[in-house]
Amino acid sequence: KVKSQLEEKEGKTFDVFTAVEFKTQVVAGTNYFIKVHVGNDEFMHLRVFKSLPHENKPLSLHSYQSSKTKHDELSFF
């Protein structure tokens, strides 16, 4: 659901976009930290925010880190 948001921010499209790992952090909603394979040996770490159900807002890409590898540890950022 956030692939198009990332493509817009990066100014490119991703043929491969597969989540391989995630962690959560409960705040006034939930932050999801997701390691995504974007093709070849390239990975990105995404921070996606899901608001509380009563707010009825879509998932939003809060921030991301590029130039990651398969073995980089996924951590809160």
Coordinates of N, CA and C in Angstrom, one line a residue:
K1 N 0.8 -1.2 0.0 CA 0.0 0.0 0.0 C 0.8 1.3 0.0
V2 N 2.2 1.2 0.3 CA 3.0 2.4 0.3 C 4.0 2.4 -0.8
K3 N 4.0 1.4 -1.7 CA 4.9 1.3 -2.8 C 4.9 2.6 -3.6
S4 N 3.6 3.0 -4.0 CA 3.5 4.2 -4.8 C 4.1 5.4 -4.1
Q5 N 3.9 5.5 -2.8 CA 4.4 6.7 -2.1 C 5.9 6.7 -2.1
L6 N 6.6 5.5 -2.0 CA 8.0 5.4 -2.1 C 8.5 5.7 -3.5
E7 N 7.8 5.2 -4.5 CA 8.2 5.5 -5.9 C 8.1 6.9 -6.2
E8 N 7.1 7.6 -5.7 CA 7.0 9.1 -5.9 C 8.2 9.8 -5.3
K9 N 8.5 9.4 -4.0 CA 9.6 10.1 -3.3 C 11.0 9.9 -4.0
E10 N 11.2 8.6 -4.5 CA 12.4 8.3 -5.1 C 12.5 8.7 -6.6
G11 N 11.4 8.9 -7.2 CA 11.3 9.3 -8.6 C 11.6 8.1 -9.5
K12 N 11.3 6.9 -9.1 CA 11.5 5.7 -9.9 C 10.5 4.6 -9.5
T13 N 10.4 3.6 -10.4 CA 9.5 2.5 -10.1 C 10.3 1.3 -9.7
F14 N 9.7 0.4 -8.9 CA 10.4 -0.8 -8.5 C 9.6 -2.0 -9.1
D15 N 10.3 -2.8 -9.9 CA 9.7 -4.0 -10.4 C 9.6 -5.1 -9.3
V16 N 10.5 -5.1 -8.4 CA 10.4 -6.0 -7.2 C 10.2 -5.1 -6.0
F17 N 9.2 -5.6 -5.2 CA 8.9 -4.8 -3.9 C 8.3 -5.9 -2.9
T18 N 9.2 -6.6 -2.2 CA 8.8 -7.7 -1.4 C 9.3 -7.4 0.1
A19 N 8.4 -7.4 1.0 CA 8.8 -7.2 2.4 C 9.4 -8.5 2.9
V20 N 10.5 -8.5 3.5 CA 11.2 -9.7 4.0 C 11.3 -9.7 5.5
E21 N 11.1 -8.6 6.2 CA 11.2 -8.6 7.7 C 10.5 -7.3 8.1
F22 N 9.9 -7.4 9.4 CA 9.3 -6.1 9.9 C 9.3 -6.2 11.4
K23 N 9.3 -5.0 12.0 CA 9.1 -4.8 13.5 C 8.1 -3.8 13.7
T24 N 7.5 -3.8 14.9 CA 6.4 -2.8 15.1 C 6.8 -2.0 16.4
Q25 N 6.2 -0.8 16.5 CA 6.4 0.1 17.6 C 5.0 0.8 17.8
V26 N 4.4 0.5 19.0 CA 3.1 1.1 19.3 C 3.3 2.5 19.8
V27 N 2.7 3.5 19.2 CA 2.7 4.9 19.6 C 1.2 5.3 19.6
A28 N 0.8 6.5 19.2 CA -0.6 6.8 19.0 C -1.0 6.3 17.6
G29 N -1.0 5.0 17.5 CA -1.1 4.2 16.3 C 0.0 3.2 16.3
T30 N 0.5 2.8 15.1 CA 1.6 1.8 15.1 C 2.6 2.2 14.0
N31 N 3.8 2.2 14.3 CA 4.9 2.4 13.4 C 5.4 1.0 12.9
Y32 N 5.4 0.7 11.6 CA 6.0 -0.5 11.1 C 7.3 -0.2 10.5
F33 N 8.3 -0.9 10.9 CA 9.7 -0.8 10.3 C 9.8 -2.0 9.4
I34 N 9.9 -1.8 8.1 CA 9.9 -2.9 7.1 C 11.1 -2.9 6.2
K35 N 11.8 -4.1 6.1 CA 12.9 -4.3 5.2 C 12.3 -4.8 3.9
V36 N 12.5 -4.1 2.8 CA 11.9 -4.4 1.5 C 13.0 -4.7 0.5
H37 N 12.8 -5.8 -0.2 CA 13.7 -6.1 -1.3 C 13.2 -5.4 -2.5
V38 N 14.0 -4.6 -3.2 CA 13.6 -3.8 -4.3 C 14.3 -4.2 -5.6
G39 N 14.9 -5.3 -5.6 CA 15.5 -5.8 -6.9 C 17.0 -6.0 -6.7
N40 N 17.6 -6.9 -7.5 CA 19.0 -7.3 -7.4 C 19.4 -7.5 -6.0
D41 N 20.5 -6.9 -5.5 CA 20.9 -7.0 -4.1 C 20.5 -5.7 -3.3
E42 N 19.5 -5.0 -3.8 CA 19.1 -3.8 -3.1 C 18.0 -3.9 -2.2
F43 N 18.1 -3.3 -1.0 CA 17.0 -3.3 0.0 C 16.8 -1.9 0.5
M44 N 15.6 -1.7 1.0 CA 15.3 -0.4 1.6 C 14.6 -0.7 2.9
H45 N 14.8 0.2 3.9 CA 14.1 0.1 5.2 C 13.0 1.2 5.2
L46 N 11.8 0.8 5.4 CA 10.7 1.8 5.4 C 10.1 2.0 6.8
R47 N 9.7 3.1 7.1 CA 8.9 3.4 8.4 C 7.5 3.8 7.9
V48 N 6.5 2.9 8.2 CA 5.2 3.2 7.8 C 4.3 3.4 9.0
F49 N 3.4 4.4 9.0 CA 2.6 4.7 10.1 C 1.2 4.3 9.8
K50 N 0.6 3.5 10.8 CA -0.8 3.2 10.7 C -1.5 3.8 11.9
S51 N -2.5 4.7 11.6 CA -3.2 5.5 12.6 C -4.1 4.6 13.4
L52 N -4.7 5.1 14.4 CA -5.7 4.3 15.2 C -6.9 4.1 14.4
P53 N -7.6 3.0 14.6 CA -8.8 2.7 13.7 C -9.8 3.8 13.6
H54 N -10.1 4.5 14.7 CA -11.2 5.5 14.7 C -10.8 6.7 13.9
E55 N -9.5 6.9 13.6 CA -9.1 8.0 12.8 C -9.3 7.8 11.3
N56 N -9.5 6.5 10.9 CA -9.8 6.1 9.5 C -8.9 6.8 8.5
K57 N -7.6 6.7 8.7 CA -6.6 7.3 7.8 C -5.9 6.2 7.1
P58 N -5.4 6.4 5.8 CA -4.6 5.4 5.1 C -3.2 5.2 5.7
L59 N -2.6 4.1 5.4 CA -1.2 3.9 5.8 C -0.3 5.0 5.1
S60 N 0.7 5.5 5.9 CA 1.5 6.6 5.3 C 3.0 6.2 5.5
L61 N 3.7 6.4 4.4 CA 5.2 6.3 4.4 C 5.8 7.5 5.2
H62 N 6.3 7.2 6.4 CA 6.8 8.3 7.2 C 8.2 8.7 6.8
S63 N 9.1 7.7 6.6 CA 10.5 7.9 6.2 C 11.0 6.6 5.7
Y64 N 12.2 6.7 5.1 CA 12.8 5.4 4.6 C 14.3 5.6 4.5
Q65 N 15.0 4.5 4.4 CA 16.5 4.5 4.3 C 16.8 3.6 3.1
S66 N 17.6 4.2 2.2 CA 18.0 3.4 1.0 C 19.4 2.9 1.1
S67 N 19.8 2.2 0.1 CA 21.2 1.6 0.0 C 21.5 0.6 1.2
K68 N 20.5 -0.2 1.4 CA 20.6 -1.2 2.5 C 20.9 -2.6 1.8
T69 N 21.4 -3.5 2.6 CA 21.7 -4.8 2.1 C 20.8 -5.8 2.8
K70 N 20.8 -7.1 2.3 CA 20.0 -8.1 3.0 C 20.4 -8.3 4.4
H71 N 21.7 -8.1 4.7 CA 22.2 -8.4 6.1 C 22.2 -7.2 7.0
D72 N 21.8 -6.0 6.5 CA 21.7 -4.8 7.4 C 20.6 -5.1 8.5
E73 N 20.9 -4.8 9.7 CA 19.9 -4.9 10.8 C 18.8 -3.9 10.6
L74 N 17.6 -4.4 10.8 CA 16.4 -3.5 10.7 C 16.2 -2.9 12.1
S75 N 16.3 -1.6 12.2 CA 16.2 -1.0 13.6 C 15.2 0.2 13.5
F76 N 14.8 0.7 14.6 CA 13.9 1.8 14.7 C 14.7 3.1 14.2
F77 N 14.0 3.9 13.4 CA 14.6 5.2 13.0 C 13.5 6.2 12.9

